[in-house]
PDB file of C-alpha atoms in Angstrom:
ATOM      1  CA  VAL A 921       0.000   0.000   0.000  1.00  0.00           C
ATOM      2  CA  THR A 922       1.190   3.507  -0.779  1.00  0.00           C
ATOM      3  CA  ILE A 923      -0.197   6.223   1.475  1.00  0.00           C
ATOM      4  CA  ILE A 924      -0.373   9.602  -0.250  1.00  0.00           C
ATOM      5  CA  THR A 925      -0.411  12.585   2.063  1.00  0.00           C
ATOM      6  CA  VAL A 926      -1.016  16.058   0.679  1.00  0.00           C
ATOM      7  CA  VAL A 927      -0.011  18.938   2.913  1.00  0.00           C
ATOM      8  CA  ARG A 928       0.418  22.702   2.828  1.00  0.00           C
ATOM      9  CA  ASN A 929       1.126  24.921   5.868  1.00  0.00           C
ATOM     10  CA  HIS A 930       0.167  22.215   8.364  1.00  0.00           C
ATOM     11  CA  GLU A 931       3.232  20.889  10.150  1.00  0.00           C
ATOM     12  CA  ALA A 932       1.240  19.798  13.238  1.00  0.00           C
ATOM     13  CA  GLY A 933      -1.255  17.946  11.061  1.00  0.00           C
ATOM     14  CA  LEU A 934       1.506  16.231   9.109  1.00  0.00           C
ATOM     15  CA  THR A 935       3.096  15.102  12.373  1.00  0.00           C
ATOM     16  CA  SER A 936      -0.148  13.539  13.645  1.00  0.00           C
ATOM     17  CA  THR A 937      -0.744  11.820  10.299  1.00  0.00           C
ATOM     18  CA  MET A 938       2.760  10.361  10.101  1.00  0.00           C
ATOM     19  CA  LYS A 939       2.605   9.121  13.699  1.00  0.00           C
ATOM     20  CA  SER A 940      -0.580   7.308  12.732  1.00  0.00           C
ATOM     21  CA  VAL A 941       1.049   5.810   9.624  1.00  0.00           C
ATOM     22  CA  LEU A 942       4.109   4.662  11.552  1.00  0.00           C
ATOM     23  CA  SER A 943       1.929   3.007  14.219  1.00  0.00           C
ATOM     24  CA  GLN A 944       0.299   0.570  11.760  1.00  0.00           C
ATOM     25  CA  VAL A 945       0.877  -3.134  12.503  1.00  0.00           C
ATOM     26  CA  TYR A 946       0.734  -3.771   8.739  1.00  0.00           C
ATOM     27  CA  LYS A 947       4.248  -2.822   7.638  1.00  0.00           C
ATOM     28  CA  ASN A 948       4.195  -3.395   3.865  1.00  0.00           C
ATOM     29  CA  TRP A 949       3.565   0.263   3.045  1.00  0.00           C
ATOM     30  CA  ASN A 950       5.238   3.261   1.441  1.00  0.00           C
ATOM     31  CA  SER A 951       4.453   6.903   2.052  1.00  0.00           C
ATOM     32  CA  ILE A 952       4.530   9.742  -0.461  1.00  0.00           C
ATOM     33  CA  ILE A 953       4.205  13.193   1.098  1.00  0.00           C
ATOM     34  CA  VAL A 954       3.316  15.854  -1.481  1.00  0.00           C
ATOM     35  CA  VAL A 955       4.144  19.266  -0.012  1.00  0.00           C
ATOM     36  CA  GLY A 956       2.553  22.388  -1.449  1.00  0.00           C
ATOM     37  CA  GLU A 957       4.394  25.690  -1.138  1.00  0.00           C
ATOM     38  CA  SER A 958       4.278  26.465   2.577  1.00  0.00           C
ATOM     39  CA  GLY A 959       5.209  29.426   4.726  1.00  0.00           C
ATOM     40  CA  ASP A 960       5.924  27.354   7.835  1.00  0.00           C
ATOM     41  CA  ASN A 961       8.167  24.343   8.566  1.00  0.00           C
ATOM     42  CA  THR A 962       5.971  21.777   6.814  1.00  0.00           C
ATOM     43  CA  LEU A 963       8.637  20.826   4.252  1.00  0.00           C
ATOM     44  CA  GLU A 964      11.264  20.414   6.969  1.00  0.00           C
ATOM     45  CA  VAL A 965       8.923  18.180   8.992  1.00  0.00           C
ATOM     46  CA  ALA A 966       8.254  16.044   5.903  1.00  0.00           C
ATOM     47  CA  ARG A 967      11.970  15.723   5.186  1.00  0.00           C
ATOM     48  CA  LYS A 968      12.584  14.693   8.798  1.00  0.00           C
ATOM     49  CA  TYR A 969      10.252  11.713   8.375  1.00  0.00           C
ATOM     50  CA  SER A 970      11.846  10.834   5.035  1.00  0.00           C
ATOM     51  CA  SER A 971      15.378  10.930   6.444  1.00  0.00           C
ATOM     52  CA  LYS A 972      14.419   8.566   9.277  1.00  0.00           C
ATOM     53  CA  ASN A 973      12.282   6.142   7.234  1.00  0.00           C
ATOM     54  CA  ASN A 974      13.391   4.582   3.930  1.00  0.00           C
ATOM     55  CA  ASN A 975       9.776   3.995   2.875  1.00  0.00           C
ATOM     56  CA  VAL A 976       8.815   7.696   3.131  1.00  0.00           C
ATOM     57  CA  GLN A 977       9.353   9.924   0.091  1.00  0.00           C
ATOM     58  CA  VAL A 978       8.865  13.695  -0.090  1.00  0.00           C
ATOM     59  CA  VAL A 979       7.795  15.508  -3.250  1.00  0.00           C
ATOM     60  CA  GLU A 980       7.520  19.270  -3.582  1.00  0.00           C
ATOM     61  CA  GLN A 981       4.311  19.946  -5.506  1.00  0.00           C
ATOM     62  CA  SER A 982       4.968  21.291  -8.974  1.00  0.00           C
ATOM     63  CA  GLY A 983       1.551  22.977  -9.374  1.00  0.00           C
ATOM     64  CA  THR A 984      -1.278  24.115  -7.134  1.00  0.00           C
ATOM     65  CA  GLY A 985      -4.483  22.546  -5.855  1.00  0.00           C
ATOM     66  CA  ILE A 986      -5.298  19.554  -3.682  1.00  0.00           C
ATOM     67  CA  TYR A 987      -6.447  17.213  -6.465  1.00  0.00           C
ATOM     68  CA  GLN A 988      -3.463  18.139  -8.612  1.00  0.00           C
ATOM     69  CA  ALA A 989      -1.241  17.213  -5.650  1.00  0.00           C
ATOM     70  CA  MET A 990      -3.083  13.931  -5.113  1.00  0.00           C
ATOM     71  CA  ASN A 991      -2.656  13.079  -8.791  1.00  0.00           C
ATOM     72  CA  GLU A 992       1.030  13.983  -8.665  1.00  0.00           C
ATOM     73  CA  GLY A 993       1.518  11.478  -5.844  1.00  0.00           C
ATOM     74  CA  SER A 994      -0.711   8.864  -7.501  1.00  0.00           C
ATOM     75  CA  LYS A 995       1.332   8.814 -10.694  1.00  0.00           C
ATOM     76  CA  MET A 996       4.372   7.715  -8.660  1.00  0.00           C
ATOM     77  CA  VAL A 997       2.636   4.710  -7.067  1.00  0.00           C
ATOM     78  CA  THR A 998       3.843   1.204  -7.969  1.00  0.00           C
ATOM     79  CA  SER A 999       2.148  -0.719  -5.144  1.00  0.00           C
ATOM     80  CA  LYS A1000      -1.051  -2.745  -5.585  1.00  0.00           C
ATOM     81  CA  TYR A1001      -3.125  -0.390  -3.425  1.00  0.00           C
ATOM     82  CA  LEU A1002      -3.159   3.284  -2.560  1.00  0.00           C
ATOM     83  CA  TRP A1003      -4.689   5.295   0.249  1.00  0.00           C
ATOM     84  CA  TYR A1004      -5.149   9.074   0.436  1.00  0.00           C
ATOM     85  CA  MET A1005      -4.564  10.359   3.963  1.00  0.00           C
ATOM     86  CA  ASN A1006      -4.381  14.158   4.097  1.00  0.00           C
ATOM     87  CA  ALA A1007      -2.263  15.928   6.706  1.00  0.00           C
ATOM     88  CA  GLY A1008      -4.251  16.222   9.937  1.00  0.00           C
ATOM     89  CA  ASP A1009      -6.164  12.990   9.281  1.00  0.00           C
ATOM     90  CA  GLN A1010      -5.272   9.657  10.846  1.00  0.00           C
ATOM     91  CA  PHE A1011      -5.970   5.967  10.639  1.00  0.00           C
ATOM     92  CA  HIS A1012      -8.708   4.969  13.056  1.00  0.00           C
ATOM     93  CA  ASP A1013      -6.375   2.614  14.916  1.00  0.00           C
ATOM     94  CA  GLU A1014      -3.181   0.624  14.400  1.00  0.00           C
ATOM     95  CA  PHE A1015      -5.046  -2.199  12.622  1.00  0.00           C
ATOM     96  CA  SER A1016      -6.729  -0.073   9.924  1.00  0.00           C
ATOM     97  CA  LEU A1017      -4.308  -0.890   7.093  1.00  0.00           C
ATOM     98  CA  GLN A1018      -4.211  -4.578   7.970  1.00  0.00           C
ATOM     99  CA  THR A1019      -8.002  -4.839   8.091  1.00  0.00           C
ATOM    100  CA  ALA A1020      -8.499  -2.968   4.815  1.00  0.00           C
ATOM    101  CA  VAL A1021      -5.940  -5.012   2.876  1.00  0.00           C
ATOM    102  CA  LYS A1022      -7.374  -8.282   4.191  1.00  0.00           C
ATOM    103  CA  GLU A1023     -10.945  -7.356   3.236  1.00  0.00           C
ATOM    104  CA  SER A1024      -9.910  -6.049  -0.207  1.00  0.00           C
ATOM    105  CA  GLU A1025      -7.854  -9.146  -0.988  1.00  0.00           C
ATOM    106  CA  GLU A1026     -10.610 -11.552   0.079  1.00  0.00           C
ATOM    107  CA  MET A1027     -13.104 -10.033  -2.383  1.00  0.00           C
ATOM    108  CA  SER A1028     -10.703  -8.790  -5.102  1.00  0.00           C
ATOM    109  CA  LEU A1029     -12.105  -5.273  -4.714  1.00  0.00           C
ATOM    110  CA  ASP A1030     -11.357  -2.216  -6.798  1.00  0.00           C
ATOM    111  CA  LEU A1031     -12.303  -0.016  -3.854  1.00  0.00           C
ATOM    112  CA  LEU A1032     -13.049  -0.628  -0.177  1.00  0.00           C
ATOM    113  CA  ILE A1033     -14.975   2.097   1.655  1.00  0.00           C
ATOM    114  CA  GLY A1034     -14.643   2.046   5.439  1.00  0.00           C
ATOM    115  CA  GLY A1035     -16.272   3.964   8.235  1.00  0.00           C
ATOM    116  CA  HIS A1036     -14.814   7.243   9.438  1.00  0.00           C
ATOM    117  CA  ARG A1037     -14.974   9.615  12.353  1.00  0.00           C
ATOM    118  CA  ILE A1038     -14.871  13.416  12.177  1.00  0.00           C
ATOM    119  CA  GLU A1039     -12.878  14.892  15.066  1.00  0.00           C
ATOM    120  CA  ASN A1040     -12.236  18.619  15.368  1.00  0.00           C
ATOM    121  CA  SER A1041     -13.067  21.548  17.648  1.00  0.00           C
ATOM    122  CA  ARG A1042     -16.558  21.903  16.111  1.00  0.00           C
ATOM    123  CA  ASN A1043     -17.577  18.315  15.539  1.00  0.00           C
ATOM    124  CA  SER A1044     -17.195  14.755  16.794  1.00  0.00           C
ATOM    125  CA  LYS A1045     -19.277  12.213  14.943  1.00  0.00           C
ATOM    126  CA  GLY A1046     -18.798   8.742  13.488  1.00  0.00           C
ATOM    127  CA  TYR A1047     -20.174   7.268  10.273  1.00  0.00           C
ATOM    128  CA  SER A1048     -20.282   3.506   9.825  1.00  0.00           C
ATOM    129  CA  PHE A1049     -22.700   1.488   7.697  1.00  0.00           C
ATOM    130  CA  PRO A1050     -23.374  -2.244   7.194  1.00  0.00           C
ATOM    131  CA  ALA A1051     -21.334  -4.198   4.637  1.00  0.00           C
ATOM    132  CA  LYS A1052     -22.728  -3.887   1.130  1.00  0.00           C
ATOM    133  CA  VAL A1053     -21.665  -3.781  -2.497  1.00  0.00           C
ATOM    134  CA  ILE A1054     -22.000  -0.141  -3.550  1.00  0.00           C
ATOM    135  CA  THR A1055     -23.531   0.975  -6.836  1.00  0.00           C
ATOM    136  CA  PRO A1056     -23.274   4.508  -8.230  1.00  0.00           C
ATOM    137  CA  PHE A1057     -26.871   5.162  -7.171  1.00  0.00           C
ATOM    138  CA  LYS A1058     -26.307   3.978  -3.591  1.00  0.00           C
ATOM    139  CA  PHE A1059     -23.182   6.087  -3.264  1.00  0.00           C
ATOM    140  CA  SER A1060     -24.773   9.188  -4.784  1.00  0.00           C
ATOM    141  CA  ILE A1061     -27.779   9.307  -2.448  1.00  0.00           C
ATOM    142  CA  ASN A1062     -25.695   9.422   0.725  1.00  0.00           C
ATOM    143  CA  ARG A1063     -22.384  11.307   0.618  1.00  0.00           C
ATOM    144  CA  ARG A1064     -21.649  10.177   4.177  1.00  0.00           C
ATOM    145  CA  PHE A1065     -21.060   6.689   2.796  1.00  0.00           C
ATOM    146  CA  GLY A1066     -17.370   7.542   2.715  1.00  0.00           C
ATOM    147  CA  CYS A1067     -14.508   9.978   2.388  1.00  0.00           C
ATOM    148  CA  HIS A1068     -11.225   9.335   0.594  1.00  0.00           C
ATOM    149  CA  GLN A1069      -9.365   9.138   3.928  1.00  0.00           C
ATOM    150  CA  SER A1070     -11.247   5.902   4.711  1.00  0.00           C
ATOM    151  CA  MET A1071     -10.854   4.235   1.307  1.00  0.00           C
ATOM    152  CA  LEU A1072      -8.405   1.671  -0.039  1.00  0.00           C
ATOM    153  CA  PHE A1073      -8.108   2.001  -3.835  1.00  0.00           C
ATOM    154  CA  LEU A1074      -6.785  -0.573  -6.293  1.00  0.00           C
ATOM    155  CA  THR A1075      -3.973   1.386  -7.949  1.00  0.00           C
ATOM    156  CA  SER A1076      -4.419  -0.119 -11.418  1.00  0.00           C
ATOM    157  CA  LYS A1077      -8.091   0.943 -11.426  1.00  0.00           C
ATOM    158  CA  VAL A1078      -7.266   4.529 -10.443  1.00  0.00           C
ATOM    159  CA  LYS A1079      -4.675   4.689 -13.219  1.00  0.00           C
ATOM    160  CA  GLU A1080      -7.137   3.152 -15.712  1.00  0.00           C
ATOM    161  CA  LEU A1081      -9.738   5.815 -14.851  1.00  0.00           C
ATOM    162  CA  GLY A1082      -7.262   8.673 -15.229  1.00  0.00           C
ATOM    163  CA  TYR A1083      -6.952   9.748 -11.580  1.00  0.00           C
ATOM    164  CA  TYR A1084      -8.854  12.727 -10.138  1.00  0.00           C
ATOM    165  CA  ASP A1085     -10.538  14.981 -12.687  1.00  0.00           C
ATOM    166  CA  THR A1086      -9.132  18.379 -11.769  1.00  0.00           C
ATOM    167  CA  LYS A1087     -11.844  20.297 -13.620  1.00  0.00           C
ATOM    168  CA  TYR A1088     -13.868  19.674 -10.425  1.00  0.00           C
ATOM    169  CA  LYS A1089     -12.594  22.031  -7.742  1.00  0.00           C
ATOM    170  CA  ILE A1090     -14.296  20.460  -4.700  1.00  0.00           C
ATOM    171  CA  VAL A1091     -15.950  17.198  -5.786  1.00  0.00           C
ATOM    172  CA  ALA A1092     -13.239  15.372  -7.736  1.00  0.00           C
ATOM    173  CA  ASP A1093     -13.112  12.733  -4.995  1.00  0.00           C
ATOM    174  CA  PHE A1094     -16.863  12.127  -5.325  1.00  0.00           C
ATOM    175  CA  ASP A1095     -16.483  11.886  -9.103  1.00  0.00           C
ATOM    176  CA  LEU A1096     -13.645   9.342  -8.869  1.00  0.00           C
ATOM    177  CA  VAL A1097     -15.635   7.094  -6.517  1.00  0.00           C
ATOM    178  CA  MET A1098     -18.661   7.321  -8.806  1.00  0.00           C
ATOM    179  CA  ARG A1099     -16.509   6.190 -11.718  1.00  0.00           C
ATOM    180  CA  MET A1100     -15.076   3.367  -9.586  1.00  0.00           C
ATOM    181  CA  CYS A1101     -18.619   2.238  -8.711  1.00  0.00           C
ATOM    182  CA  THR A1102     -19.648   2.354 -12.369  1.00  0.00           C
ATOM    183  CA  THR A1103     -16.768   0.296 -13.733  1.00  0.00           C
ATOM    184  CA  GLY A1104     -15.469  -1.793 -10.825  1.00  0.00           C
ATOM    185  CA  LEU A1105     -16.290  -3.753  -7.680  1.00  0.00           C
ATOM    186  CA  VAL A1106     -16.792  -1.443  -4.710  1.00  0.00           C
ATOM    187  CA  LYS A1107     -17.750  -2.639  -1.251  1.00  0.00           C
ATOM    188  CA  ARG A1108     -18.552  -0.828   1.965  1.00  0.00           C
ATOM    189  CA  THR A1109     -17.358  -2.243   5.277  1.00  0.00           C
ATOM    190  CA  PRO A1110     -18.588  -1.233   8.750  1.00  0.00           C
ATOM    191  CA  SER A1111     -14.961  -1.271   9.982  1.00  0.00           C
ATOM    192  CA  MET A1112     -13.823   2.174  11.076  1.00  0.00           C
ATOM    193  CA  MET A1113     -10.813   3.198   8.997  1.00  0.00           C
ATOM    194  CA  ALA A1114     -10.056   6.894   9.532  1.00  0.00           C
ATOM    195  CA  ILE A1115     -10.300   9.890  11.817  1.00  0.00           C
ATOM    196  CA  VAL A1116     -10.845  12.991   9.691  1.00  0.00           C
ATOM    197  CA  GLU A1117      -9.781  16.414  10.945  1.00  0.00           C
TER     198      GLU A1117
END
């Protein structure tokens, strides 16, 4: 699994995300940190993690925009699966990667959608739904069905679909999942996978 983390001006968030990544009991992962132009020490924090961990790579974003950065990281992925975990977000617990890979492998999924929790100063709420194969219609009628921080993507499918469509400024993640549901096997699991800032 390659974990892609996009970050800009959020050194504290990057630290919490990387601590979460490093705590995973599943160890067959790589990390790509895509750093947008920042006015704080975000790049230095990213480089610190890269210098201490051979499986962490830092890329300075060549353009602007979150989906552009996610695509930039995605195009570097050679692992079977990829996971988008933005700076400030975390895995739900130390077993999240292990659980997701196991469930995806058992069903040969193109995309696994897990439960997630929102945790910030304004909100604390969890979203988890029963296991089910997800169609485009089912996904479209309830956006709370998932967020990209709680999804394990089959890399070859993401590449086949052409990554995030950057003409969408705020819903490119929704669009990509809809295309995954239309052309591949997508399943929802009640397992909690992420804590979203």
